[in-house]
Coordinates of C-alpha atoms and ligand atoms in Angstrom, one line a residue:
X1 CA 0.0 0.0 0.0
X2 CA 1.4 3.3 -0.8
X3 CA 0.0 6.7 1.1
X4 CA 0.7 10.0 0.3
X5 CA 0.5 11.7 3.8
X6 CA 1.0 15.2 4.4
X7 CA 1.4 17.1 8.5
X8 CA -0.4 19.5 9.6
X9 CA 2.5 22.0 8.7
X10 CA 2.7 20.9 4.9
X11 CA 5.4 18.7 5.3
X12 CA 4.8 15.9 2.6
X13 CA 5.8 12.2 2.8
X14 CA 5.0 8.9 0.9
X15 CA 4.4 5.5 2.9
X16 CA 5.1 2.3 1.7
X17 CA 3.5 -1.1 3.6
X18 CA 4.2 -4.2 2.0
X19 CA 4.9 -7.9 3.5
X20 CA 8.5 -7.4 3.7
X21 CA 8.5 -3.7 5.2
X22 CA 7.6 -0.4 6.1
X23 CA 9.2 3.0 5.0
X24 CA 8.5 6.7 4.9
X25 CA 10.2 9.1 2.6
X26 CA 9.6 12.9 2.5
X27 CA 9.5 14.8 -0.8
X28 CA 11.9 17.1 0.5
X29 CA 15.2 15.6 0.0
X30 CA 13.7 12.6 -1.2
X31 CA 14.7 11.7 1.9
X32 CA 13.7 8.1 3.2
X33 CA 13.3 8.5 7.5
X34 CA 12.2 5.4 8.6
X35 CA 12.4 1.6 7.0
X36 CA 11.6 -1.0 9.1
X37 CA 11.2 -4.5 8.0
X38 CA 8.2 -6.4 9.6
X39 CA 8.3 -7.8 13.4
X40 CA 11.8 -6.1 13.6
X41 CA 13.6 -2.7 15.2
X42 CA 13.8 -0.5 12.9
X43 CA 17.2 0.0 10.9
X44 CA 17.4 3.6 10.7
X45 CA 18.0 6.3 13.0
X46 CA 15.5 9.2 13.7
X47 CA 15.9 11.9 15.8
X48 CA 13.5 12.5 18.6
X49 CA 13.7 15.8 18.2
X50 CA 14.2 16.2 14.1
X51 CA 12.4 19.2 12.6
X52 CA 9.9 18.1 9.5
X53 CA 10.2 22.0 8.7
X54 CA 10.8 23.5 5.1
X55 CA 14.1 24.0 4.0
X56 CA 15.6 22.2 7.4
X57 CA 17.6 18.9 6.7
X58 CA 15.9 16.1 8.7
X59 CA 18.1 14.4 11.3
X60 CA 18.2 10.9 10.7
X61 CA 17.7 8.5 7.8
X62 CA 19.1 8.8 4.8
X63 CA 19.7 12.5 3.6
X64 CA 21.2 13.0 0.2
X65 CA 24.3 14.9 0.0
X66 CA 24.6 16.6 -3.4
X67 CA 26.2 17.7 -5.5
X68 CA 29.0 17.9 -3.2
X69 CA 29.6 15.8 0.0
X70 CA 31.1 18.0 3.1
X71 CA 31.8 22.0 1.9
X72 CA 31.8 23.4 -1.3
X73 CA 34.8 25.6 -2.4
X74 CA 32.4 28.5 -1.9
X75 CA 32.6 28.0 1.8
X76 CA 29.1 29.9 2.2
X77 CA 27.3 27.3 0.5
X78 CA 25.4 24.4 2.4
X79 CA 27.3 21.8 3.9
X80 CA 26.6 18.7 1.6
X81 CA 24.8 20.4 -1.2
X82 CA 21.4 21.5 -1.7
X83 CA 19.2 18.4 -2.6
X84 CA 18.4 17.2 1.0
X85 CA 16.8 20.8 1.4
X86 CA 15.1 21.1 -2.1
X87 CA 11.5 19.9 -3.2
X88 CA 11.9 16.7 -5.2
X89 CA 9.0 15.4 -7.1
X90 CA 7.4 12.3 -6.7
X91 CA 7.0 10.4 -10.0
X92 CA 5.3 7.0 -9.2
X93 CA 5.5 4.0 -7.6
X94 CA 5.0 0.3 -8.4
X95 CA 4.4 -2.6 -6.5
X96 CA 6.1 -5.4 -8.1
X97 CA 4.7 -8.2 -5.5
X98 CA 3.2 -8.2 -2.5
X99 CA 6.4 -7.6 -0.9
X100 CA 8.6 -5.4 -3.4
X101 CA 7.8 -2.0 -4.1
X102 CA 10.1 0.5 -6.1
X103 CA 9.1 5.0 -5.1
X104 CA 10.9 7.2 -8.1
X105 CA 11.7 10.4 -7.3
X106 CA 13.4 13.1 -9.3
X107 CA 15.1 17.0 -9.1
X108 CA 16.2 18.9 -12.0
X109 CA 17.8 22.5 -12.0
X110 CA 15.9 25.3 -11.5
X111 CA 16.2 29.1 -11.8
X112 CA 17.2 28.6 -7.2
X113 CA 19.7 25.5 -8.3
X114 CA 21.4 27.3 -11.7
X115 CA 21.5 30.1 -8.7
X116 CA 23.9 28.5 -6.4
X117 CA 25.4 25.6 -8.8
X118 CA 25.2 26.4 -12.6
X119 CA 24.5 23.3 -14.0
X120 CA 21.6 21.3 -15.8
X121 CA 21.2 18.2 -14.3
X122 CA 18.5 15.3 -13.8
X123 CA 18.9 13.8 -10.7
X124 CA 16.6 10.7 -9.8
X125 CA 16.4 8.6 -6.5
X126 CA 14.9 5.4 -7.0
X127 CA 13.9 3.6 -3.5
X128 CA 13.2 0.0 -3.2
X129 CA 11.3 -1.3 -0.4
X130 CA 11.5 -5.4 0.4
X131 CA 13.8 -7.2 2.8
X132 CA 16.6 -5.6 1.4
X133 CA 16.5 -1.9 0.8
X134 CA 18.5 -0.8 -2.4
X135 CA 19.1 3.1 -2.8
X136 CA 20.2 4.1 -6.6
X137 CA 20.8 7.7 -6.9
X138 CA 21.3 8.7 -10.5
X139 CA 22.7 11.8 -11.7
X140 CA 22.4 12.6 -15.5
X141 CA 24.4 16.0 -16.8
X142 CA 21.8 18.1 -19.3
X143 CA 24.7 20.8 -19.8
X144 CA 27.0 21.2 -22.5
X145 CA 30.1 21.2 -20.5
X146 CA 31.3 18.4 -17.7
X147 CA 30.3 18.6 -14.3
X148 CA 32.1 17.3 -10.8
X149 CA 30.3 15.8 -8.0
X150 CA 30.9 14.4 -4.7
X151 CA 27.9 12.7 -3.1
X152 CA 26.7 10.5 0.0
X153 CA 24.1 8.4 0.7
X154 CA 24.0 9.9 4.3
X155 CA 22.8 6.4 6.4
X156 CA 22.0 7.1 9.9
X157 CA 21.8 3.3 11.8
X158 CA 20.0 2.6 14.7
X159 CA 22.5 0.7 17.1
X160 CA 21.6 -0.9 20.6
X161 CA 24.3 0.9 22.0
X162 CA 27.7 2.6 20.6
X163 CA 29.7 0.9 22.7
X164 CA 28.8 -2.6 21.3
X165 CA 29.2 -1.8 17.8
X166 CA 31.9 -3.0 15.8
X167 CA 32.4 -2.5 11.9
X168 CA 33.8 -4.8 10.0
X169 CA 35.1 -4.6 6.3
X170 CA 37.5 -1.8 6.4
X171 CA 40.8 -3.3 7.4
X172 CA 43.9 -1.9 6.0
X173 CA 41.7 0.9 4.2
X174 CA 43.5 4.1 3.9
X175 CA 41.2 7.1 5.0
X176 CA 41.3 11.0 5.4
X177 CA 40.6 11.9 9.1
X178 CA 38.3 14.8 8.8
X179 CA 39.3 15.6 12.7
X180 CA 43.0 16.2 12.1
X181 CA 42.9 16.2 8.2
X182 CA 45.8 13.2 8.1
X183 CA 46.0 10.1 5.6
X184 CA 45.5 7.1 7.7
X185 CA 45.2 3.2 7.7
X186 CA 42.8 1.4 9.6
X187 CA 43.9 -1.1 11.6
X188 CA 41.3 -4.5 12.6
X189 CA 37.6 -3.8 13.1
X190 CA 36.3 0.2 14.0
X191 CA 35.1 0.7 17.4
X192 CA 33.6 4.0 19.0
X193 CA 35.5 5.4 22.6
X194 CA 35.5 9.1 20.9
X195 CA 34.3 11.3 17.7
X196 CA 35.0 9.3 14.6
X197 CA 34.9 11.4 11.3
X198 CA 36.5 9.4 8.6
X199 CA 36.4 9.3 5.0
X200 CA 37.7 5.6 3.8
X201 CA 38.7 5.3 0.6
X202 CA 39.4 2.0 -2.3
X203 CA 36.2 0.4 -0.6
X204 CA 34.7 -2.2 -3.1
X205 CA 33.6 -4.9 -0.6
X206 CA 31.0 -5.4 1.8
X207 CA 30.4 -3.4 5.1
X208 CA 29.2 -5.1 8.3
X209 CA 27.7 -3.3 11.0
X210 CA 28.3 -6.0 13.9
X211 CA 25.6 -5.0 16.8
X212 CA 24.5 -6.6 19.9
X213 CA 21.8 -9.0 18.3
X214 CA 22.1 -8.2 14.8
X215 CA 24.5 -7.7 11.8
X216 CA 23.5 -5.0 8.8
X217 CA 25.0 -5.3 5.7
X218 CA 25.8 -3.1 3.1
X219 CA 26.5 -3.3 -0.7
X220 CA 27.9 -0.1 -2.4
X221 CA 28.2 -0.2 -6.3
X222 CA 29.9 2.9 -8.4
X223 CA 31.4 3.7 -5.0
X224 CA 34.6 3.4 -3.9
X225 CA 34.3 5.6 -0.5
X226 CA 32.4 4.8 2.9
X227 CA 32.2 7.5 5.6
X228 CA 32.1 6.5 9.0
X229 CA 30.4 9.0 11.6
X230 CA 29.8 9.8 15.1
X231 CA 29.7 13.0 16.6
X232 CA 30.7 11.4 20.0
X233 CA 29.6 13.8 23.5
X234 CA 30.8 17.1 23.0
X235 CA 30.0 17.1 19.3
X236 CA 26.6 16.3 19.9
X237 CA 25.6 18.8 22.1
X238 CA 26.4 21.1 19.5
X239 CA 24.7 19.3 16.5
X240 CA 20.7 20.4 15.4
X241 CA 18.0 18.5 16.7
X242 CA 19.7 15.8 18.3
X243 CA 19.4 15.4 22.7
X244 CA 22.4 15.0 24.2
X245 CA 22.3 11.2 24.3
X246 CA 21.9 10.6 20.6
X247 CA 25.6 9.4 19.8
X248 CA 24.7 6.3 21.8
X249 CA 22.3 5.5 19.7
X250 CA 23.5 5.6 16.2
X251 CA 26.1 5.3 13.7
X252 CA 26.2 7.0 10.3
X253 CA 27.8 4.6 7.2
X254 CA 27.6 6.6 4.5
X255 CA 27.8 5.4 0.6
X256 CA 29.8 7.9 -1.3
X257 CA 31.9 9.1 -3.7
X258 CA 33.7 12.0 -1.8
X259 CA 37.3 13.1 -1.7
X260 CA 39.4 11.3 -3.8
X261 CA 36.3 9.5 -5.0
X262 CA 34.8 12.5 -7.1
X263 CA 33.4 11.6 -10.0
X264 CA 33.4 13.9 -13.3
X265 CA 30.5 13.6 -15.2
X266 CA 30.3 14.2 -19.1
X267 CA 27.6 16.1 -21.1
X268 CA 24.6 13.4 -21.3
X269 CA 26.3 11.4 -19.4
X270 CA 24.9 9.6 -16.1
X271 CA 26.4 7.7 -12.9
X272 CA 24.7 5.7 -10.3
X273 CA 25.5 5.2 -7.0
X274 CA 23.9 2.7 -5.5
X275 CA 23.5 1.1 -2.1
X276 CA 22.0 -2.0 -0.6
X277 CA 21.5 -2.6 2.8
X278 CA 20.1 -6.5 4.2
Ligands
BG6_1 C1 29.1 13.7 8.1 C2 30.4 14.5 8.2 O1 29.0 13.1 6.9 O2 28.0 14.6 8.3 C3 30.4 15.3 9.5 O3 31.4 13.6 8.0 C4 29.2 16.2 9.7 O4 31.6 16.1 9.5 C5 28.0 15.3 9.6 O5 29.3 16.8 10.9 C6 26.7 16.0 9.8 O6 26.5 17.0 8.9 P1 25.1 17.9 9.0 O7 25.3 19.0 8.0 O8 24.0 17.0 8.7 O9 25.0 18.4 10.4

C-alpha cells in the first residue's frame, strides 16, 4: 500500500506497507526517514527531536548529499549540497509483489539551483522497499560542458548501543581523518571510545555493522568511498535536533563518492550510486 500523507504543517511524505517492510520518505530531499522491516527494530535512526520544517535537513535516515559531499569551495554554500533541502517530485511508484515495491523520485535545476550551482542536471532517487533496501541515486548531466560531484548516501543506523558496535570490512583501508585532516590506515575492526569522522577510501567490498543482536549489511556499487560517523559527546551537544544522548544510539555509514572518490560527469552522461543494505 502506498500513502501519500501530508502534517499539519505541509510537510509531505509517501508510505510504503508491504509484506517485507515499512518505509517513509519525505518529498523534500527525497529523503527516506524510517524503513523498518516487519516484526523487527527499525534499521534507521531518527531523531527525537528532528524538525519536519521546510528547507531544514531532517536528522536521521538517509539524507542525500549533493552535489558535493562535506563543503563546497564556496565556503558559504550548504554543507553537503542542496538536494536534501530542495522539493523533489514524486514520480510514481509500483508494486512489483506483494512484498517489493520501487518510489521514483526526481530533481532537476531550476532558476534557485542554476542560482547557487550552474548546471543542468536530472537527478533521480529510485527507492526500493523489500527485505533488502536498495538506494540508486542517478545523476544525468543536461549541460554542454562536464560537471564534478561528490555525493553520499547519508545512512544514519540505529544501534543498541555505541559501545557494542563494531564494523567490520574496512581493514587496512587508507582514509582521510576529517578531525586532524591526516592520511590514515585502519587497523582491525572500528570501534567507538570518541568522535570518529572518517572518509575511507578503495572500498569495493562489503560493510558489516556487527551489533549486539544483529548484523546490517551493506553493498555499495559505483562507490569506492564509505564514511564513518559519530559526533561522540561534546560534538553532539552542538549538532541540530539531536538530545544530548543521541551518539549512543546511532552510527552513520555513508555510501559515497567523496574526496578522492569524485566523479566527473560528461555532457549526457549519467552515474549511479547505489546502495544495498540486508
Ligand atoms: C558527516 C560529516 O557526513 O555529516 C560530518 O562527515 C558532519 O563532518 C555530519 O558533521 C553531519 O552534517 P550535517 O550537515 O548533517 O549536520
Amino acid at each position: 500500500m502506498i500513502t501519500h500523507k501530508k502534517l499539519s504543517n505541509g510537510f509531505e511524505y509517501i508510505e510504503v506497507q508491504n509484506s517485507s517492510a515499512t518505509a517513509k520518505v519525505a518529498l523534500q530531499g527525497a529523503h527516506l526517514f524510517e524503513y523498518q522491516r516487519v516484526g523487527q527494530e527499525a534499521i534507521l535512526w531518527l531523531s527525537e527531536i528532528s524538525d519536519f520544517e521546510q528547507g531544514r535537513a531532517i536528522r536521521g535516515g538517509v539524507p542525500l548529499c549533493w552535489p558535493w559531499f562535506g563543503f563546497s569551495e564556496d565556503k558559504t554554500l550548504p554543507q553537503h549540497g542542496f538536494a536534501r533541502t530542495t522539493m523533489w517530485e514524486f514520480v510514481g511508484a509500483n508494486e512489483i509483489d506483494d512484498s517489493e515495491t520501487t518510489l521514483l523520485f526526481r530533481l532537476s535545476n531550476s532558476e534557485q539551483t542554476l542560482k547557487i550551482w550552474n548546471y543542468k542536471f536530472l537527478l533521480e532517487l529510485q527507492i526500493t522497499i523489500s527485505k533488502e533496501l536498495k538506494m540508486e541515486l542517478k545523476t544525468t548531466n543536461l549541460d554542454d560542458k562536464a560537471f564534478k560531484i561528490s555525493q553520499a548516501l547519508h545512512t544514519y543506523f540505529s544501534v543498541s548501543h555505541i559501545s557494542e558496535v563494531a564494523i567490520k570490512g574496512l581493514d587496512k583501508k587508507p582514509y582521510l581523518d576529517a578531525l586532524s585532516w591526516q592520511k590514515e590506515v585502519q587497523g582491525g575492526n572500528i570501534r567507538f571510545e570518541e568522535e570518529v569522522d572518517r572518509v575511507y577510501q578503495e572500498v569495493n567490498n562489503e560493510i558489516i555493522l556487527v551489533d549486539k543482536n544483529r548484523e546490517i549489511h551493506i553493498k555499495n556499487t559505483n562507490s569506492a568511498s564509505v564514511v564513518v560517523w559519530n559526533p561522540w559527546i561534546e560534538k553532539t551537544s552542538r549538532m541540530s535536533a539531536m538530545k544530548e544522548d543521541a551518539y549512543e544510539h546511532f552510527v552513520c555509514i555513508e555510501s559515497a563518492n567523496a574526496f578522492d572518490d569524485t566523479r566527473v560527469i560528461e555532457p549526457k552522461q549519467s552515474h549511479t550510486l547505489i546502495a544495498q543494505i540486508f
